[in-house]
GROMACS .gro file of C-alpha atoms in nm:
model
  323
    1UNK     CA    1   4.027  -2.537   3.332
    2UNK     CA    2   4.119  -2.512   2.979
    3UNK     CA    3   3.850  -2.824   2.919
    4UNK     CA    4   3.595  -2.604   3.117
    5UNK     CA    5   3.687  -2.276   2.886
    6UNK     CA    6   3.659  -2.537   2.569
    7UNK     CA    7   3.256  -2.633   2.687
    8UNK     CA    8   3.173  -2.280   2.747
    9UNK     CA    9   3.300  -2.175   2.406
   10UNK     CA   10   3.126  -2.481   2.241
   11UNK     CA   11   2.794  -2.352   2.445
   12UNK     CA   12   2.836  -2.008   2.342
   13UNK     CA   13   2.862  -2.112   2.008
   14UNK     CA   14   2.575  -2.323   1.998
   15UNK     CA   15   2.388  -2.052   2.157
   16UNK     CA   16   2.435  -1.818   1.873
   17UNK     CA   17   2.366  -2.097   1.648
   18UNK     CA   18   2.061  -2.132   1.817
   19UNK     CA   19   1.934  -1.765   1.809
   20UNK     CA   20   2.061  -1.716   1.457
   21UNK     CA   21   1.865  -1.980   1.342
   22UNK     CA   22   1.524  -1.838   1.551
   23UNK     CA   23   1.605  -1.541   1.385
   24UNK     CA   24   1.607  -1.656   1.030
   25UNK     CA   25   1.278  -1.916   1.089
   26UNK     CA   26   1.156  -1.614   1.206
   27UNK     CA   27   1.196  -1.384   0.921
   28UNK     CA   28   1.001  -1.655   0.698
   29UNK     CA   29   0.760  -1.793   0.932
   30UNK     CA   30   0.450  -1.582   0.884
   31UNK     CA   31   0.363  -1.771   0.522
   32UNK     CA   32   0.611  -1.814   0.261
   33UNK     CA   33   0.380  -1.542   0.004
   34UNK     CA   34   0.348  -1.238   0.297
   35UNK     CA   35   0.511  -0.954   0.213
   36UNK     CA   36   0.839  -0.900   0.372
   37UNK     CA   37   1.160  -0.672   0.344
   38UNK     CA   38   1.382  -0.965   0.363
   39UNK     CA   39   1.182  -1.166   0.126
   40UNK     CA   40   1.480  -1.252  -0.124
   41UNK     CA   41   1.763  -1.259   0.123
   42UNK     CA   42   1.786  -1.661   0.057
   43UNK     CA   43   1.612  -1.689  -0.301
   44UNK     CA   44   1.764  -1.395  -0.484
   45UNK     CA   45   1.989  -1.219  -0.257
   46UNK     CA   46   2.118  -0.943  -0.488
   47UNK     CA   47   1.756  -0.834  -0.651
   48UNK     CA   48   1.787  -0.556  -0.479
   49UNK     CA   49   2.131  -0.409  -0.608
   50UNK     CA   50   2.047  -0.511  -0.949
   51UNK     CA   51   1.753  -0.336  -0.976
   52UNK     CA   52   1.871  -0.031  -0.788
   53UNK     CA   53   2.196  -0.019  -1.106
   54UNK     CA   54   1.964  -0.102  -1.360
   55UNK     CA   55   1.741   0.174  -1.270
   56UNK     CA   56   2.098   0.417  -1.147
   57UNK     CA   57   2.197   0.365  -1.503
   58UNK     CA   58   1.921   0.451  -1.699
   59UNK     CA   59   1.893   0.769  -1.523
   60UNK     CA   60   2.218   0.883  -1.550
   61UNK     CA   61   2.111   0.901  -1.943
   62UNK     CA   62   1.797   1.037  -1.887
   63UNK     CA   63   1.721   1.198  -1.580
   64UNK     CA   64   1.299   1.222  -1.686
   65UNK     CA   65   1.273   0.851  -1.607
   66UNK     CA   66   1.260   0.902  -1.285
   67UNK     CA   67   0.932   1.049  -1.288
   68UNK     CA   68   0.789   0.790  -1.542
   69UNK     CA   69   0.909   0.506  -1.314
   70UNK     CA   70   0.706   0.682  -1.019
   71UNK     CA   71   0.430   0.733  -1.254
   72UNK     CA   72   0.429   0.385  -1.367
   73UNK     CA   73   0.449   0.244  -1.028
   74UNK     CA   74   0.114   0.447  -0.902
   75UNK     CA   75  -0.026   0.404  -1.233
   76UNK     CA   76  -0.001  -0.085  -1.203
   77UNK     CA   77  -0.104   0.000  -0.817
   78UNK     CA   78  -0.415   0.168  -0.875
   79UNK     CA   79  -0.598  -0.062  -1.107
   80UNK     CA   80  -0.554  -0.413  -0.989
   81UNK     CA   81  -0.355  -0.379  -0.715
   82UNK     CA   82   0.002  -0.315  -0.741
   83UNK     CA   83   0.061  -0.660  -0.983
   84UNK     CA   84   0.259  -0.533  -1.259
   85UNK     CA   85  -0.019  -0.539  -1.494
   86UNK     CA   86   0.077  -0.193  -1.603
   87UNK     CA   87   0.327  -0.410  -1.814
   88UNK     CA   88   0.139  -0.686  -2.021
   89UNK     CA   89   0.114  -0.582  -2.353
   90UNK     CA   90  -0.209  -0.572  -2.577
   91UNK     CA   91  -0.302  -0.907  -2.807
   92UNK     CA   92  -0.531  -0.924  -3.063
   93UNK     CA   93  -0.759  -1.070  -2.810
   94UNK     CA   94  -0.716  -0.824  -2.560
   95UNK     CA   95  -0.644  -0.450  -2.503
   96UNK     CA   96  -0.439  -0.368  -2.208
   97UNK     CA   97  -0.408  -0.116  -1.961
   98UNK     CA   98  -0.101   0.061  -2.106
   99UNK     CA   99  -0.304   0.120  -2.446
  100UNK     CA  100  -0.605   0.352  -2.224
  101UNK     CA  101  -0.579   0.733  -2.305
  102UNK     CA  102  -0.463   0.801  -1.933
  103UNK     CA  103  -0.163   0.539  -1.959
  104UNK     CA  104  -0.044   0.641  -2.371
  105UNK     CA  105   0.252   0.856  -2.201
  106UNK     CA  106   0.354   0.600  -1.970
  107UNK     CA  107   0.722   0.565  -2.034
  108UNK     CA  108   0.998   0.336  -1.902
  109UNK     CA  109   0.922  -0.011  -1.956
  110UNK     CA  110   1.284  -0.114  -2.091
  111UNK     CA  111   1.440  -0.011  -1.779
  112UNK     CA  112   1.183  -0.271  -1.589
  113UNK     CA  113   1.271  -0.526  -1.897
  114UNK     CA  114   1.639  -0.479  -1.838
  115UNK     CA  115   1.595  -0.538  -1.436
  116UNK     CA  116   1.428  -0.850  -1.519
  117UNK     CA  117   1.633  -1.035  -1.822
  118UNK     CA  118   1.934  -0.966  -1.556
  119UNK     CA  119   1.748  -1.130  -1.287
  120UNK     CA  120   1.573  -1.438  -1.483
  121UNK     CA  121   1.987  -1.510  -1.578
  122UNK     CA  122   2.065  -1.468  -1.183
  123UNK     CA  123   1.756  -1.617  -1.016
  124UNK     CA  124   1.474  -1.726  -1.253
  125UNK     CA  125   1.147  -1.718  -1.234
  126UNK     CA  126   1.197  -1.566  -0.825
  127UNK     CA  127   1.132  -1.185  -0.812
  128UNK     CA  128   0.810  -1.047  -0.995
  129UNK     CA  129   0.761  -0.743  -1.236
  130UNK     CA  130   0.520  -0.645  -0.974
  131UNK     CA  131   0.811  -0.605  -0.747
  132UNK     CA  132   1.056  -0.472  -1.032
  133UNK     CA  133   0.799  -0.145  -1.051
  134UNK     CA  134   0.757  -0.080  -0.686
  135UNK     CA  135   1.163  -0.109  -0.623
  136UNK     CA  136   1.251   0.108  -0.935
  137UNK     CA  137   1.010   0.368  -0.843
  138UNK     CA  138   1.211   0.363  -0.454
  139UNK     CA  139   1.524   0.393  -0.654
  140UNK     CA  140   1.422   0.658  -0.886
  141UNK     CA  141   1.294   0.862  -0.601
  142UNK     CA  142   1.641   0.835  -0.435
  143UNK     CA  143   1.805   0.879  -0.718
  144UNK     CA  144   1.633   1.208  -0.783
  145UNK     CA  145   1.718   1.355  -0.390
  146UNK     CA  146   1.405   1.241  -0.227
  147UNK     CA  147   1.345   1.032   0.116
  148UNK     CA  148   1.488   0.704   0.155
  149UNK     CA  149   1.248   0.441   0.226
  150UNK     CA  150   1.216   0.056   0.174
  151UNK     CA  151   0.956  -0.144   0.112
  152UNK     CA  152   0.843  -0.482   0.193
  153UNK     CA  153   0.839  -0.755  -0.120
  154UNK     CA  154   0.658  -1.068  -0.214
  155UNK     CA  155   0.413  -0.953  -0.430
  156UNK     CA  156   0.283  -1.182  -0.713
  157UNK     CA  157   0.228  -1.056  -1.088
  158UNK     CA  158  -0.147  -1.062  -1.183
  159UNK     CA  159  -0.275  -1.212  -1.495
  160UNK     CA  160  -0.568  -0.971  -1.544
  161UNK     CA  161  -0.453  -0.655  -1.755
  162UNK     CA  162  -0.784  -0.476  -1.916
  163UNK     CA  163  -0.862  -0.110  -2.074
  164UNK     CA  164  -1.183  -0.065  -1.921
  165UNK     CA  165  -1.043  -0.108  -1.555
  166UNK     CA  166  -0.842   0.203  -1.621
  167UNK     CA  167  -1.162   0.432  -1.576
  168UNK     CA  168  -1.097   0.421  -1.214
  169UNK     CA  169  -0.747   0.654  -1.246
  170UNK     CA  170  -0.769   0.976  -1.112
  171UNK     CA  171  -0.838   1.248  -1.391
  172UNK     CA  172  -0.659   1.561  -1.438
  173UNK     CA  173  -0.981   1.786  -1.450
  174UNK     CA  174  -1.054   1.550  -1.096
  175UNK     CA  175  -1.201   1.837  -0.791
  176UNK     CA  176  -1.071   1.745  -0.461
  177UNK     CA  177  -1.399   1.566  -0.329
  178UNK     CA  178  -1.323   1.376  -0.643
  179UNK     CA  179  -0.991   1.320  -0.558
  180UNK     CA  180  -1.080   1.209  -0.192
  181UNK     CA  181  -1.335   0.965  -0.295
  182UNK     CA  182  -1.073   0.789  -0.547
  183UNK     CA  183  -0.812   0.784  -0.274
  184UNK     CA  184  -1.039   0.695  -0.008
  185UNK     CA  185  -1.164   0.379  -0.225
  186UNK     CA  186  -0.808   0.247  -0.199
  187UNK     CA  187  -0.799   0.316   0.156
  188UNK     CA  188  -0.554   0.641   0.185
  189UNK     CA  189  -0.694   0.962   0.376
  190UNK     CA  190  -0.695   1.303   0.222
  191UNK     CA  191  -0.374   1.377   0.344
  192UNK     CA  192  -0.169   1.076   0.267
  193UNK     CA  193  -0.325   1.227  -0.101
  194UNK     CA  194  -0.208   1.509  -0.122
  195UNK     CA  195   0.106   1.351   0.015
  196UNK     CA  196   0.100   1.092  -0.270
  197UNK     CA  197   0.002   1.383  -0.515
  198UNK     CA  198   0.380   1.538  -0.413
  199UNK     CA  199   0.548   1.304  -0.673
  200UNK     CA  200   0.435   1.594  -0.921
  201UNK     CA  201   0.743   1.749  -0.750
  202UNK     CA  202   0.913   1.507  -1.072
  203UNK     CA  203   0.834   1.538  -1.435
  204UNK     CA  204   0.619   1.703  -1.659
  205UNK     CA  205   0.265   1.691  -1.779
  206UNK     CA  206   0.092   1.756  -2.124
  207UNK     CA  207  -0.055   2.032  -2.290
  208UNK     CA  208  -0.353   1.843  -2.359
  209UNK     CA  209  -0.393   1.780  -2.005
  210UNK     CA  210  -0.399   2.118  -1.869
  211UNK     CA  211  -0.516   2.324  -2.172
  212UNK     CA  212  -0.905   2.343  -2.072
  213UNK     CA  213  -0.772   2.562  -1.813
  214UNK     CA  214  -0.678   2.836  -2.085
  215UNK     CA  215  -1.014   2.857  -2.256
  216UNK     CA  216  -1.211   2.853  -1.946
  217UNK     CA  217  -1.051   3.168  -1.778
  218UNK     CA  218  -0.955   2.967  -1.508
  219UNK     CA  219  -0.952   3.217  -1.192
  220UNK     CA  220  -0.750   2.957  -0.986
  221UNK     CA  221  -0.456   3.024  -1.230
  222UNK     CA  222  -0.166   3.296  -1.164
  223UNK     CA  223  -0.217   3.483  -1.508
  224UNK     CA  224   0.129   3.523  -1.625
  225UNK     CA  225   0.183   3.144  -1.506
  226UNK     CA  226  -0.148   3.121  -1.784
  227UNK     CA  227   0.087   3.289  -2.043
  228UNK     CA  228   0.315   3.029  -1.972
  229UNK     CA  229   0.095   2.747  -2.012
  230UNK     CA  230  -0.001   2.925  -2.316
  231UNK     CA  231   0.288   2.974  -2.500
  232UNK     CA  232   0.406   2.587  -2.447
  233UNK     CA  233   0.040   2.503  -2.557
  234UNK     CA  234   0.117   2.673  -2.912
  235UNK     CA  235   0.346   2.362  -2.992
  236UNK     CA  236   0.056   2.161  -2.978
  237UNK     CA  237  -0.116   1.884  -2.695
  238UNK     CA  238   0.212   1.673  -2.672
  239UNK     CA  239   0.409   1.989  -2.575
  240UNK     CA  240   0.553   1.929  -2.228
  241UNK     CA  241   0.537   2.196  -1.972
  242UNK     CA  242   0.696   2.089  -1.604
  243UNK     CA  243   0.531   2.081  -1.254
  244UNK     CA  244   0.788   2.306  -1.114
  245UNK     CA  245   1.136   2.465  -1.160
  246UNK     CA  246   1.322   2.179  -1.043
  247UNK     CA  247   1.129   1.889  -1.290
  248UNK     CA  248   1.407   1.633  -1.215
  249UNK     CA  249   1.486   1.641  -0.828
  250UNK     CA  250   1.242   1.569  -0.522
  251UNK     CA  251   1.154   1.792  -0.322
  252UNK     CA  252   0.894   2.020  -0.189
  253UNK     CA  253   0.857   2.328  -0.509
  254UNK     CA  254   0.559   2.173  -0.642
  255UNK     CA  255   0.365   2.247  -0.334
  256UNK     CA  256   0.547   2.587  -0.325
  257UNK     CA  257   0.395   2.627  -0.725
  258UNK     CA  258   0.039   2.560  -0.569
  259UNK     CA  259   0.079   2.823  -0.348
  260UNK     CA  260   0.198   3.086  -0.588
  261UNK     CA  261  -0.152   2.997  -0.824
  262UNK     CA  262   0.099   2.782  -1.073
  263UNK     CA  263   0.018   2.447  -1.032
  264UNK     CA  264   0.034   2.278  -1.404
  265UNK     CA  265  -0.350   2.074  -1.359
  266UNK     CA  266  -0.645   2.189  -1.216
  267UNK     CA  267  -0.643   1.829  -1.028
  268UNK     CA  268  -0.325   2.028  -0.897
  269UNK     CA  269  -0.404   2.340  -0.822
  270UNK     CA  270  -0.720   2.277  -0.608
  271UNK     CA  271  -0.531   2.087  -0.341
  272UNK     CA  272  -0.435   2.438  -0.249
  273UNK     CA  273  -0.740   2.629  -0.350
  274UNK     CA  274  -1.012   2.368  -0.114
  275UNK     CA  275  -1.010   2.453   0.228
  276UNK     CA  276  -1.013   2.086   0.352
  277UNK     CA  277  -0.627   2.066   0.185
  278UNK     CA  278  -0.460   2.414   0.186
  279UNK     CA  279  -0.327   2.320   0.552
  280UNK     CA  280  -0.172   2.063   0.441
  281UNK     CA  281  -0.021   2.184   0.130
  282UNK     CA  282   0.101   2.491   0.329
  283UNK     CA  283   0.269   2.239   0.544
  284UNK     CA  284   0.456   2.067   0.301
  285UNK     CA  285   0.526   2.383   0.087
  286UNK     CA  286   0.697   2.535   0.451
  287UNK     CA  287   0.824   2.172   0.569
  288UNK     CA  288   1.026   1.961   0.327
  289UNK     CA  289   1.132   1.704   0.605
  290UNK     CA  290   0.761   1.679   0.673
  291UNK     CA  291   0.645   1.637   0.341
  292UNK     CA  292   0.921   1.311   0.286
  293UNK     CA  293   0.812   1.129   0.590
  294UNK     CA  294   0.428   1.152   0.460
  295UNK     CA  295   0.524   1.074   0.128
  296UNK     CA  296   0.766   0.760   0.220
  297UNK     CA  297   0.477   0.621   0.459
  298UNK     CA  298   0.203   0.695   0.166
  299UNK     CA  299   0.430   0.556  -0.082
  300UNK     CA  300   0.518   0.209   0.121
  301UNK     CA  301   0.114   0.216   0.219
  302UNK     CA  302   0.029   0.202  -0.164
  303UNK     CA  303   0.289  -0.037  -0.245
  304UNK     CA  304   0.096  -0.323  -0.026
  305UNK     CA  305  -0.255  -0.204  -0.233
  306UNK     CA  306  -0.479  -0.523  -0.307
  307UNK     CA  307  -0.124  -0.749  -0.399
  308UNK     CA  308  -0.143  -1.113  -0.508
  309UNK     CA  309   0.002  -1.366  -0.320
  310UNK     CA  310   0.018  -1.764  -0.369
  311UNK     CA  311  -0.197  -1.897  -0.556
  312UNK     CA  312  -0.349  -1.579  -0.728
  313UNK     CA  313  -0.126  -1.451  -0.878
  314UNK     CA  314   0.244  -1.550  -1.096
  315UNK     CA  315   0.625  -1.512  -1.119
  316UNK     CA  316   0.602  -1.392  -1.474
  317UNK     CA  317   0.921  -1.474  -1.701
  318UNK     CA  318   0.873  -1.163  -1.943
  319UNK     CA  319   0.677  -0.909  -1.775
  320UNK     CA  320   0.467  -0.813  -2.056
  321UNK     CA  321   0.306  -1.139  -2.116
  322UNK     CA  322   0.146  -1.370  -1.871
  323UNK     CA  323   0.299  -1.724  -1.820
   0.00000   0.00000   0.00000
């Protein structure tokens, strides 16, 4: 009996051997580049924690990073594909994205520099800047009170970093049809947009990027909102005026600031004022659950936006520079 109690045990164990093993091959059989959530469980198992306390850190000394590291991550996914090539600095034979007007008040590069020294020392040359950006923008979102989400890794860093490729970002003085179309090129629909376009819950945007509105009696604009805009326009184009009261925590004001005629950009404010998007903008300004389930979905949708895998792109060993 005890013999027959010893073979089941030695079965049972086998058996669990036997599944956990399925579901390990599993987890990596559908091509060692695909993007996956588990992708550095065996490679660099604690990427994930090291990024998440690199990023912790730096905002516990400055909250306003956690916009730029949203900011950045949107900024590397929409030209290129999300491939880190928001990072690669200019040479003398080439000017890179992060020297175009639209990308001059991109912030927060150390805090991707840090993330990586500390994982070349733990795991080199495994996890990509491309994936550094996309996980510290996750972070900095949690960080700041919004929706917890995760997204898949795996992508590879791209090689091709160029100025003129940054005339496809979105503009500030962008219309909403103009805002569709450059969504809708990358695949998102005009809600998962204005979904995306809810990060403006975080940070703050420039006089000279709003201040057309003041000279052009812009009837969209609450007028003692245009006072406002006014007075922190007297400091001069790099005076900072924020997207709503709450500048460093997520959550659903900024939609609530559309409604009330005080969104900061006109790119802003006509998400309310176009009948195609006031719906939705109503719905997020009257549903904050609503608005982070969008916005997580969007944000894990752009994440996986024209990435390199194998062969085309790189593991780069100092993300601004390629290999």
């Amino acid at each position: 009996m005890v013999l027959n109690l010893v073979k089941m045990i030695t079965m049972a164990n086998m058996l669990s051997m036997f599944i956990l093993m399925e579901v390990v091959a599993g987890g990596f059989r559908f091509g060692v580049d695909g993007l996956r959530m588990d992708y550095y469980i065996m490679s660099c198992p604690f990427a994930e924690s090291i990024v998440k306390n690199t990023v912790n850190r730096a905002l516990q000394d400055d909250p306003t990073l956690a916009a730029a590291l949203v900011r950045m991550h949107f900024h590397d996914c929409f030209i290129e594909g999300c491939d880190g090539s928001i990072l690669i600095d200019s040479t003398k034979d080439n000017t890179a994205e992060k020297d175009s007007p639209g990308n001059l008040s991109l912030r927060g590069y150390e805090v991707i520099d840090d993330a990586k020294e500390q994982l070349e020392d733990q795991c080199p040359g495994i996890v990509s800047c491309a994936d550094i950006v996309a996980m510290a923008a996750r972070d900095a979102i949690f960080w700041s009170e919004g929706p917890v989400y995760d997204i898949p890794k795996g992508r590879k860093d791209g090689r091709r970093s160029k100025i003129e490729d940054t005339i496809n970002l979105p503009f500030p003085t962008f219309n909403t049809s103009e805002l569709i179309s450059a969504f809708g090129k990358r695949g998102f629909t005009a809600q998962e947009m204005v979904a995306l376009s809810g990060a403006h819950t975080l940070g703050v945007a420039r006089c000279s990027s709003f201040k057309n509105r003041l000279s052009n009696a812009d009837a969209t604009l609450d007028s003692e909102f245009a006072n406002t805009l006014s007075k922190t326009c007297s400091a001069g184009d790099n005076a900072e005026q924020p997207f709503d009261a709450t500048q460093n925590t997520f959550d659903n004001f900024y939609f609530n600031a559309l409604i009330r005629k005080s969104g900061v950009l006109f790119s802003d404010q006509v998400l309310y004022t176009t009948p195609r998007t006031r719906n939705i903008v109503y719905g997020y300004a009257m549903n904050q659950a609503m608005f982070f389930f969008d916005f997580q979905q969007a944000m894990v949708k752009m994440g996986k936006v024209d990435v390199k895998e194998g062969s085309n792109g790189e593991v780069r060993q100092n993300c601004r520079k390629i290999n």
